[in-house]
mmCIF file of C-alpha atoms in Angstrom:
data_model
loop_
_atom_site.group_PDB
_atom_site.id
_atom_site.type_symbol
_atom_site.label_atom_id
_atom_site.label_comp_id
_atom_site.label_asym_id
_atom_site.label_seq_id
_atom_site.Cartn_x
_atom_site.Cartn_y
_atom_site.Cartn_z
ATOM 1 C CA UNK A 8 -17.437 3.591 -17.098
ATOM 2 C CA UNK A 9 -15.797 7.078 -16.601
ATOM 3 C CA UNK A 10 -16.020 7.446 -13.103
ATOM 4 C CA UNK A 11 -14.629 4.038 -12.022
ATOM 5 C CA UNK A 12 -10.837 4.880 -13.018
ATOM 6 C CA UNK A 13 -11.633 8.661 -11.355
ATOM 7 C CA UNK A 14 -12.481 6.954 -8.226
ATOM 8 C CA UNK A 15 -9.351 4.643 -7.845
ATOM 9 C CA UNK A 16 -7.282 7.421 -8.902
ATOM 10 C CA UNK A 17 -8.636 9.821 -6.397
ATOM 11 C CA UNK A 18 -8.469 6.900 -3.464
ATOM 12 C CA UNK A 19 -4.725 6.091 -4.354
ATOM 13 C CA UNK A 20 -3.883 9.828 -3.898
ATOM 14 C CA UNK A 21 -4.942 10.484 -0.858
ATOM 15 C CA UNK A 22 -3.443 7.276 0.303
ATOM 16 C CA UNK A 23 -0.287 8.392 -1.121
ATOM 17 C CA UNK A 24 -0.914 11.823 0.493
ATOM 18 C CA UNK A 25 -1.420 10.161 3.521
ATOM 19 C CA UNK A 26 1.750 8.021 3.037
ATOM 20 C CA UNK A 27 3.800 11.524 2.717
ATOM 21 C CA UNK A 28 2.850 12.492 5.670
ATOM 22 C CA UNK A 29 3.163 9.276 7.890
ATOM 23 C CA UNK A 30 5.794 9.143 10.195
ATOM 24 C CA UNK A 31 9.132 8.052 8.970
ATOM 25 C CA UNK A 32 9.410 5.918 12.072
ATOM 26 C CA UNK A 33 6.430 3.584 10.679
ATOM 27 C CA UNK A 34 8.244 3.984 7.358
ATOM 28 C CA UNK A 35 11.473 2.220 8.522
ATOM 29 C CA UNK A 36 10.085 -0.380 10.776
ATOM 30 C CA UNK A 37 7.818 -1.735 7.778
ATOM 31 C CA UNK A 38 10.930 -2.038 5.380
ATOM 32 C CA UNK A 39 11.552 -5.195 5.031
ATOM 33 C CA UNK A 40 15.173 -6.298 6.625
ATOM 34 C CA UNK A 41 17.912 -7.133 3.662
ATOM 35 C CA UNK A 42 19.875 -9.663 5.818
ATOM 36 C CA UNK A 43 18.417 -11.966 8.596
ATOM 37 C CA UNK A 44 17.183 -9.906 11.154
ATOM 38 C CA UNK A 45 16.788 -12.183 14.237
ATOM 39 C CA UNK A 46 14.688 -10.305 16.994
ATOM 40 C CA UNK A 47 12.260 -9.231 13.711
ATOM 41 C CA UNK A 48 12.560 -13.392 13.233
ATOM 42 C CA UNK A 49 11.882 -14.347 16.264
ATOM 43 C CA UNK A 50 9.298 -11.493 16.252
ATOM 44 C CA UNK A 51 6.961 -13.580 13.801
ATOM 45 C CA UNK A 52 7.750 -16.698 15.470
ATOM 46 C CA UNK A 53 6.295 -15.779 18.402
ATOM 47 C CA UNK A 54 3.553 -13.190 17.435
ATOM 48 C CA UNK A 55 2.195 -15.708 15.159
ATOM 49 C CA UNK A 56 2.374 -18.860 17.591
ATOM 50 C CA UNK A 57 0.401 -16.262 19.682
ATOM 51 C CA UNK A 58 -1.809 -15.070 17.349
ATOM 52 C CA UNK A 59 -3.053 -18.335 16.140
ATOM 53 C CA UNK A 60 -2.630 -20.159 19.708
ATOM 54 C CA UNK A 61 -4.824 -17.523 21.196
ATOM 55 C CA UNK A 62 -7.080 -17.635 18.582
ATOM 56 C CA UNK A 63 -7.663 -21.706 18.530
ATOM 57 C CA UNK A 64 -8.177 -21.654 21.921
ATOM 58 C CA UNK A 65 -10.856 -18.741 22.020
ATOM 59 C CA UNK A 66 -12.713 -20.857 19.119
ATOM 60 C CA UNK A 67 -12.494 -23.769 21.172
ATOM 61 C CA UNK A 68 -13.837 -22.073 24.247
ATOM 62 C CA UNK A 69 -16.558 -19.943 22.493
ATOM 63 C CA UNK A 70 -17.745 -22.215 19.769
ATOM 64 C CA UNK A 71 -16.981 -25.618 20.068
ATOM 65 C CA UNK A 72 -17.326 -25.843 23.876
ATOM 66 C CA UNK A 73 -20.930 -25.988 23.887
ATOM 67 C CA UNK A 74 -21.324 -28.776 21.610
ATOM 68 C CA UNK A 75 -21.220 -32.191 22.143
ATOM 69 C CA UNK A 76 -18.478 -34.264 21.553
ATOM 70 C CA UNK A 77 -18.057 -37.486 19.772
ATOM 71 C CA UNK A 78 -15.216 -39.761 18.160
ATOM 72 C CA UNK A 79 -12.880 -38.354 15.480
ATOM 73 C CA UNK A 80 -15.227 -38.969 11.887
ATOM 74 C CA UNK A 81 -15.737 -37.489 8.372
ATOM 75 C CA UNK A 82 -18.578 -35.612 6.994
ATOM 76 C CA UNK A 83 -19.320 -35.671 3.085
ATOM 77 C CA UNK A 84 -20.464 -31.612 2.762
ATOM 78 C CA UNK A 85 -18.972 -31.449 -0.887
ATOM 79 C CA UNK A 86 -22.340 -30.555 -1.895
ATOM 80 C CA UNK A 87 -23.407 -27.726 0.308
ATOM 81 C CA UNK A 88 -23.524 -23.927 -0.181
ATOM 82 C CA UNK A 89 -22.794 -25.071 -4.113
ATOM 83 C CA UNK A 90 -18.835 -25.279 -3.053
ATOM 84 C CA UNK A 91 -18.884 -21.694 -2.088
ATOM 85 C CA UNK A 92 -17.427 -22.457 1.261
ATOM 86 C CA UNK A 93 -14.494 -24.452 -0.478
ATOM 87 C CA UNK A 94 -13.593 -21.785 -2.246
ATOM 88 C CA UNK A 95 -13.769 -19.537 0.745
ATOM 89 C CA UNK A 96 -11.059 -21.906 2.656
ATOM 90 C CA UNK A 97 -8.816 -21.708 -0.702
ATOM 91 C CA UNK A 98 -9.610 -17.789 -0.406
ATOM 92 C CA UNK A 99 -8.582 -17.931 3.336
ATOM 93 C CA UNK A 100 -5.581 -20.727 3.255
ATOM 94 C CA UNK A 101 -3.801 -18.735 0.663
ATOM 95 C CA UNK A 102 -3.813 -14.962 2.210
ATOM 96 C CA UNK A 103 -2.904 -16.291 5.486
ATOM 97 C CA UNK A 104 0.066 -18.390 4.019
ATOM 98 C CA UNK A 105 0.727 -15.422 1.781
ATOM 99 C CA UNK A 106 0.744 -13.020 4.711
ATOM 100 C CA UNK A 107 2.973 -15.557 6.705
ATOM 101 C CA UNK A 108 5.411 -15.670 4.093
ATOM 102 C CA UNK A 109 5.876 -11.992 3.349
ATOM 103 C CA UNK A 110 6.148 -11.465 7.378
ATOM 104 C CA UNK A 111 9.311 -13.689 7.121
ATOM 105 C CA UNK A 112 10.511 -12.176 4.217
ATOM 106 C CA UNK A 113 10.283 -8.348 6.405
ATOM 107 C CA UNK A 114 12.606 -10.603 8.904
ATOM 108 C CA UNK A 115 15.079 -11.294 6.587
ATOM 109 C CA UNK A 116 14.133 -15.042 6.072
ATOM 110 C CA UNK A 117 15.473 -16.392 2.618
ATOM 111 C CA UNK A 118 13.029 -18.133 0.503
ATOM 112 C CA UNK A 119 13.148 -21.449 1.439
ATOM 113 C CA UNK A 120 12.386 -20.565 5.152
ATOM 114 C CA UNK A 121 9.027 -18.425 3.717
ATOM 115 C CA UNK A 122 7.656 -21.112 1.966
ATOM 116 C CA UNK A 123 8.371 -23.735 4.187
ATOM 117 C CA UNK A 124 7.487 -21.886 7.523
ATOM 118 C CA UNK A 125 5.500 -18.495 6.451
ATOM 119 C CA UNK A 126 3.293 -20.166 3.062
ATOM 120 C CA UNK A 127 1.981 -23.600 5.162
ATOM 121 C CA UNK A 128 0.740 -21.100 7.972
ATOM 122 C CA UNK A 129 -2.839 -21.134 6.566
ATOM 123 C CA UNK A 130 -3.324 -24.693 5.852
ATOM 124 C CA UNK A 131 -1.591 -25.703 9.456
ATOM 125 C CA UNK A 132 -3.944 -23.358 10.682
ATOM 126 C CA UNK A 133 -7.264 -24.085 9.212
ATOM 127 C CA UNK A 134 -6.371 -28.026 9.110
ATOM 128 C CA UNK A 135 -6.440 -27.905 12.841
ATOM 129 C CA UNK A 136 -9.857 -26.163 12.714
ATOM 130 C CA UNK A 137 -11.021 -29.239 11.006
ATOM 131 C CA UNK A 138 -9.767 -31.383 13.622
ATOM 132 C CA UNK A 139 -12.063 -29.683 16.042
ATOM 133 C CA UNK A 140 -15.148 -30.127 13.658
ATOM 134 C CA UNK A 141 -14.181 -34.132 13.477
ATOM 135 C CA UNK A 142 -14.579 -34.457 17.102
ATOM 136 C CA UNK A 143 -17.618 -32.567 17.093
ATOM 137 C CA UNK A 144 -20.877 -34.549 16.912
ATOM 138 C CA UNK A 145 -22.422 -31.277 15.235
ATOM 139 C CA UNK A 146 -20.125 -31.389 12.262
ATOM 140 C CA UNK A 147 -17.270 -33.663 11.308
ATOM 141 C CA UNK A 148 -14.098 -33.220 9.500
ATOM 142 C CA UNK A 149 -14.144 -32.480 5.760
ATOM 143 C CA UNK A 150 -12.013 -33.990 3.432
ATOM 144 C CA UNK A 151 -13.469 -31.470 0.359
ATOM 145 C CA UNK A 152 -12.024 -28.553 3.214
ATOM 146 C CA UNK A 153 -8.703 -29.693 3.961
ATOM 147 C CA UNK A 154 -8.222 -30.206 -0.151
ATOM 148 C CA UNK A 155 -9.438 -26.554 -0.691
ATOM 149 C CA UNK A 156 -6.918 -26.078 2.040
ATOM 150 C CA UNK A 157 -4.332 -27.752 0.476
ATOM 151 C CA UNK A 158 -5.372 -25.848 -3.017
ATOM 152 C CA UNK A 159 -5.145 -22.423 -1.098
ATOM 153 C CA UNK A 160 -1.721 -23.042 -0.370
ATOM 154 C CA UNK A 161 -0.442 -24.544 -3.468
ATOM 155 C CA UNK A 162 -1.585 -21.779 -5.453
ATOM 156 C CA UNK A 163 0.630 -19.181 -3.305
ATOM 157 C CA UNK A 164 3.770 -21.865 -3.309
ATOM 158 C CA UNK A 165 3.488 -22.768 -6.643
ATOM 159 C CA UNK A 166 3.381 -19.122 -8.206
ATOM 160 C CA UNK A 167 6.088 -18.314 -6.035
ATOM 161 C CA UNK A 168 8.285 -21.550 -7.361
ATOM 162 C CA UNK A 169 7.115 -20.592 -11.038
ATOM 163 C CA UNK A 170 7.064 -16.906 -11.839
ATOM 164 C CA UNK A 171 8.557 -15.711 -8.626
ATOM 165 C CA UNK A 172 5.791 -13.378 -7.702
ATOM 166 C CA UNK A 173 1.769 -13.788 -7.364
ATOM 167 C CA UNK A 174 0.342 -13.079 -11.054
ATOM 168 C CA UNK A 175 -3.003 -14.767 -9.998
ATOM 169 C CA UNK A 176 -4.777 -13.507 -6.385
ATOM 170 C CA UNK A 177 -7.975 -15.109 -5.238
ATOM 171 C CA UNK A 178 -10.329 -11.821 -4.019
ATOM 172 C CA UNK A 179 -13.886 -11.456 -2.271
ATOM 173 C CA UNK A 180 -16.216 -9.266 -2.633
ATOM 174 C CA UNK A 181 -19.888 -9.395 -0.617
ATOM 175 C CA UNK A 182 -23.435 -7.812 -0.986
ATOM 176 C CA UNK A 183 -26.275 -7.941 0.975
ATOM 177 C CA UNK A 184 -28.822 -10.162 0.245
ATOM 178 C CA UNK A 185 -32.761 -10.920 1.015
ATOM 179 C CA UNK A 186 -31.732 -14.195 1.806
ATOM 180 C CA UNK A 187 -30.616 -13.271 5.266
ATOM 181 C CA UNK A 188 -33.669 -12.271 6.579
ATOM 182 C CA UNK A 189 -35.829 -15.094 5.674
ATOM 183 C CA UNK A 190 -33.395 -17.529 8.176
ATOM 184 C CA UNK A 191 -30.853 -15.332 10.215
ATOM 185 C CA UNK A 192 -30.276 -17.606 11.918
ATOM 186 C CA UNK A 193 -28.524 -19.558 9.677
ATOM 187 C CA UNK A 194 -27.395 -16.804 6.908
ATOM 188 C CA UNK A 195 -26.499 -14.323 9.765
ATOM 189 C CA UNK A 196 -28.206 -11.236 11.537
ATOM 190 C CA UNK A 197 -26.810 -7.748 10.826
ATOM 191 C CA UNK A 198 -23.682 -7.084 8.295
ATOM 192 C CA UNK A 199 -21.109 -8.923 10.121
ATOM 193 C CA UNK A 200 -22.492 -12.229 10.361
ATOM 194 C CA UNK A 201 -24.189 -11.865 7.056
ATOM 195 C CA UNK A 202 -20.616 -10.695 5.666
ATOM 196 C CA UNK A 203 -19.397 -14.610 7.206
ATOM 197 C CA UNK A 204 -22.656 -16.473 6.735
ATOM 198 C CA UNK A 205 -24.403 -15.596 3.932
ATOM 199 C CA UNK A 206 -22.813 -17.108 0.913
ATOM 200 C CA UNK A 207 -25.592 -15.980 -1.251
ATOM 201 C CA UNK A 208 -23.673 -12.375 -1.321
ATOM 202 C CA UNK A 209 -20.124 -13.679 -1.072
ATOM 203 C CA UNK A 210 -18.312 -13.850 -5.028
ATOM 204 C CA UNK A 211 -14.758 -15.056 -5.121
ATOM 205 C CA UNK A 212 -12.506 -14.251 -7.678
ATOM 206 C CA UNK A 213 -9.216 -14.965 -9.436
ATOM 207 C CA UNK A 214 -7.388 -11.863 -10.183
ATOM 208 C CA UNK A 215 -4.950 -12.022 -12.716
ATOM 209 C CA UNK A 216 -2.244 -9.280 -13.464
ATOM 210 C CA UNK A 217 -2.838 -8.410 -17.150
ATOM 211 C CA UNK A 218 1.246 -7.280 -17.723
ATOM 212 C CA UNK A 219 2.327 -9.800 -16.223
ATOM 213 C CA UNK A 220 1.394 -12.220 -18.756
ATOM 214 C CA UNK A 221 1.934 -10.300 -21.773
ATOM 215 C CA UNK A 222 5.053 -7.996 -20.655
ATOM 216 C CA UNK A 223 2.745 -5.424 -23.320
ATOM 217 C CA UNK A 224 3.737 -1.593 -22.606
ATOM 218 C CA UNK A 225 0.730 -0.621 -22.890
ATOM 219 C CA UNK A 226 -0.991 -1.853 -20.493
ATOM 220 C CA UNK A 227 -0.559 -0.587 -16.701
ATOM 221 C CA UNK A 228 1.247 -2.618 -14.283
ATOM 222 C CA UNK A 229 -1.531 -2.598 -11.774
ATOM 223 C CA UNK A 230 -4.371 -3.824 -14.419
ATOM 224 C CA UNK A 231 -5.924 -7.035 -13.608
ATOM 225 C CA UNK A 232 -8.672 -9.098 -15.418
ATOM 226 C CA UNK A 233 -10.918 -11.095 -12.886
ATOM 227 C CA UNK A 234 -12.829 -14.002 -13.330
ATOM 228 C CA UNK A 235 -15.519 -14.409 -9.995
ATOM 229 C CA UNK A 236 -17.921 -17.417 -8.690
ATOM 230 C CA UNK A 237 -21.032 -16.632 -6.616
ATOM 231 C CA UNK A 238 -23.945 -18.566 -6.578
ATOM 232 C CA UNK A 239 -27.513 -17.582 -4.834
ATOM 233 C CA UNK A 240 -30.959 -18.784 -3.947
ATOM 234 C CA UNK A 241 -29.405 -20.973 -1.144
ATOM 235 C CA UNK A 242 -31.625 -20.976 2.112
ATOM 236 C CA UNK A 243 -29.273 -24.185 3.444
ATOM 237 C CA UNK A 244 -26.463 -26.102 2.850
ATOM 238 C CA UNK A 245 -28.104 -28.498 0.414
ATOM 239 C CA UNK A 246 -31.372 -29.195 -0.924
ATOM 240 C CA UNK A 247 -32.115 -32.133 1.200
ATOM 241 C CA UNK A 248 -32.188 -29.466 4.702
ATOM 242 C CA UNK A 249 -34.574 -26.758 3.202
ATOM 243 C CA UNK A 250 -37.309 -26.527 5.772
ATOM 244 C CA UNK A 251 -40.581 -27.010 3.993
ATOM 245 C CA UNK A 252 -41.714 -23.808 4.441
ATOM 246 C CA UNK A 253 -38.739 -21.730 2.190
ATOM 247 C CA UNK A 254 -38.800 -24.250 -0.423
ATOM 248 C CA UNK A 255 -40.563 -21.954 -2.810
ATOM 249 C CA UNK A 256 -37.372 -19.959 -2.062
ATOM 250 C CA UNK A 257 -34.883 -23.268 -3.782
ATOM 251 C CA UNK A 258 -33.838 -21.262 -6.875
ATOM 252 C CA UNK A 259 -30.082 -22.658 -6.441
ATOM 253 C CA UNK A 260 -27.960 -20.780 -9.268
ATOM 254 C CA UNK A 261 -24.308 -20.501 -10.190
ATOM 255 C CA UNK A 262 -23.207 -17.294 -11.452
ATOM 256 C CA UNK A 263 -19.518 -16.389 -13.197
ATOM 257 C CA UNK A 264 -18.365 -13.162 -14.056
ATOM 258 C CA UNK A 265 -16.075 -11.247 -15.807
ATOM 259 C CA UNK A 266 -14.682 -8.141 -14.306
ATOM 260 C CA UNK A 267 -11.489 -5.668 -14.348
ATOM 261 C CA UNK A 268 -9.520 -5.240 -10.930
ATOM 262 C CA UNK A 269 -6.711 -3.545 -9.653
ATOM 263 C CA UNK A 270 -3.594 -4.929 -8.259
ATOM 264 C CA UNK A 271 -2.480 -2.497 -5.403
ATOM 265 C CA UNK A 272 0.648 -4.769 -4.898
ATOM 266 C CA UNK A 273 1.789 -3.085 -8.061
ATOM 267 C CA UNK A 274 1.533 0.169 -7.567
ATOM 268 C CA UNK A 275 4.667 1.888 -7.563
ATOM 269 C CA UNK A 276 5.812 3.986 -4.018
ATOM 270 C CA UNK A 277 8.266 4.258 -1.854
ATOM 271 C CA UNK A 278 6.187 4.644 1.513
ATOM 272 C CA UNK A 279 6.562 0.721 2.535
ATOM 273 C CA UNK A 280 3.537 1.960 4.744
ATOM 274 C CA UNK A 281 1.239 2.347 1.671
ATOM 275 C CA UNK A 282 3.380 -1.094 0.196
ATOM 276 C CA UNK A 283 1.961 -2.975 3.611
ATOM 277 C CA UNK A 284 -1.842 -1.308 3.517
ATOM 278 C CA UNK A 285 -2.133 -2.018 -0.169
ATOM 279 C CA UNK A 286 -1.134 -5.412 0.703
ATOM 280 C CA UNK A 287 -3.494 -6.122 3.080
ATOM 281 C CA UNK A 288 -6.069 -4.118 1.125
ATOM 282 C CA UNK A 289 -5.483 -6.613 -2.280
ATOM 283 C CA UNK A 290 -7.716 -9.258 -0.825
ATOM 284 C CA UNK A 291 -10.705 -7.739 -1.644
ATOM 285 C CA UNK A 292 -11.925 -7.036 -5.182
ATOM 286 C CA UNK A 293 -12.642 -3.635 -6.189
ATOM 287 C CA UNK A 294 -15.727 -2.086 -7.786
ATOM 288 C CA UNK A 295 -16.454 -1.975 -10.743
ATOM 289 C CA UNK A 296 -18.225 -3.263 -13.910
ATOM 290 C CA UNK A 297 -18.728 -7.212 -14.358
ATOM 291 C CA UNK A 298 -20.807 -9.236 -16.846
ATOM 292 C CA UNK A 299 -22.553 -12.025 -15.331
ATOM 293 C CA UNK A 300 -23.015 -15.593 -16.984
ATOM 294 C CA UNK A 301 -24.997 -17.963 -14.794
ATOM 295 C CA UNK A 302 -25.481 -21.789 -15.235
ATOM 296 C CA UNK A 303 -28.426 -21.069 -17.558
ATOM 297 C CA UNK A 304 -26.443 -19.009 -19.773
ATOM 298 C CA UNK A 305 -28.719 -16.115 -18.957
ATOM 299 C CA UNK A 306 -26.341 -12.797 -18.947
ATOM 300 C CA UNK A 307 -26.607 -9.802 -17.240
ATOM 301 C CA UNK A 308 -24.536 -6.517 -16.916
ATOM 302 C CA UNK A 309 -23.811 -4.569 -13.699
ATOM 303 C CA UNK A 310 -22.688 -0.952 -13.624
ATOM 304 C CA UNK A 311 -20.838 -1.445 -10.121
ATOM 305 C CA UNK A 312 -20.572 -5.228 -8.702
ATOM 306 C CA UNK A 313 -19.059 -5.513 -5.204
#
């Protein structure tokens, strides 16, 4: 238990060492603009049309392209992966919105124009990725998707229209599994498609800032309690696809936990280069001791869970 705060401590100073020493060029360009700014405006505009254009297209071309087409229709997958991959397009919807947003807000953008135009960036985005699956005959539309899209996004919007700040921040955190190898070609080959595919490693979690709840002195600013989901012993998406030959292997279990986190968003600096890395840094969950509670009510203690 001693070593965890040690580490983070150690990590944030050289970061902040690092920050000292960064160039104040990087510094000034970061900080966001007080009064609309409108080439940084236009900046995002474009850069994200771009960004997520580009990116649509290059799915299209590399992934959807080789499968075969059909009419625009619905699939039911509600019950596959155990809803991990729901909670990965809330995970997903509500960074990218939240990253949107706070790019607007660097331009100078009141807060209407975040919300409206920087916030809805992720659900826009991954909405239209579920158009492509409903015209493919491999997959179809989900409706259980574009509501954990819709969720993603309302949980950014509403925190800002509530508290004025994000209190609550939906992490990830991943481990390697045995799961991978006995179908990699389904739960990914090698650490990056395993890191994407294999939802028997993936946890999500809601990370909520401890003093910002209870205003208590005490307790540091950066401080968060975490709650996580994972689930494992999934060779498919549901039980009805397990080839007959893993289904030894069908040991489908949810698993909660309980955890402590750090918000980096609230650590105090005046580098807005460490304030923009610590942002993009907060949407993964740190190390660090969890209980674990599964759906049996069987509970188990890790030293370090990632």
């Amino acid at each position: 238990m001693n070593k965890f705060p040690t580490f983070v401590l150690l990590w944030i100073a050289l970061l902040l060492q690092w920050g000292g020493q960064a160039q104040s060029k990087l510094n000034a360009f970061l900080t966001p603009s007080d009064t609309v700014n409108l080439p940084r405006k236009n900046t995002v505009y474009v850069t994200e049309a771009t960004l997520l254009g580009g990116t649509l297209i290059g799915l299209n071309q590399i992934w959807y392209k080789d499968y075969p087409k059909s009419s625009f229709h619905f699939k039911n997958d509600n019950d596959d992966w155990q809803q991990m991959d729901k909670i990965g397009h809330l995970y997903s919807t509500y960074h990218i919105g939240r990253l949107g947003a706070e790019t607007l807000a660097w331009s100078g953008a009141n807060k209407k124009q975040q919300l409206v135009y920087g916030a809805t960036l992720g659900f826009a985005f991954l909405t239209t990725v579920e158009v492509f699956d409903g015209f493919s005959e491999e997959w179809g539309a989900s409706w259980g998707d574009v509501i954990a899209n819709a969720a993603g996004t309302g949980l950014y919007v509403s925190q800002e229209l509530l508290w004025k700040e994000q209190r609550i921040v939906p992490k990830f955190s991943f481990h390697r599994t045995r799961y991978a190898k006995l179908r990699p070609e389904t739960l990914g080959k090698g650490f990056n498609e395993e890191l994407l595919k294999d939802y028997n490693g993936q946890t999500y979690w809601l990370s909520a800032n401890l003093y910002a709840f209870t205003k208590a002195e005490f307790i540091p600013k950066w401080l968060n309690l975490a709650f996580g989901y994972g689930a494992e012993g999934m060779i498919s998406g549901n039980e009805a696809t397990i080839p007959e030959e893993f289904a030894f292997e069908n040991h489908r279990t949810r698993q909660f936990y309980l955890s402590f986190d750090v918000d980096l968003t609230k650590i105090e600096t005046q580098s807005h280069t460490l304030k923009t890395l610590f942002t993009l840094f907060n949407t993964v969950k740190i190390p660090a001791p969890a209980l674990e509670i599964n759906q049996f009510a069987r509970t188990k203690m890790h030293f370090i869970y990632f």
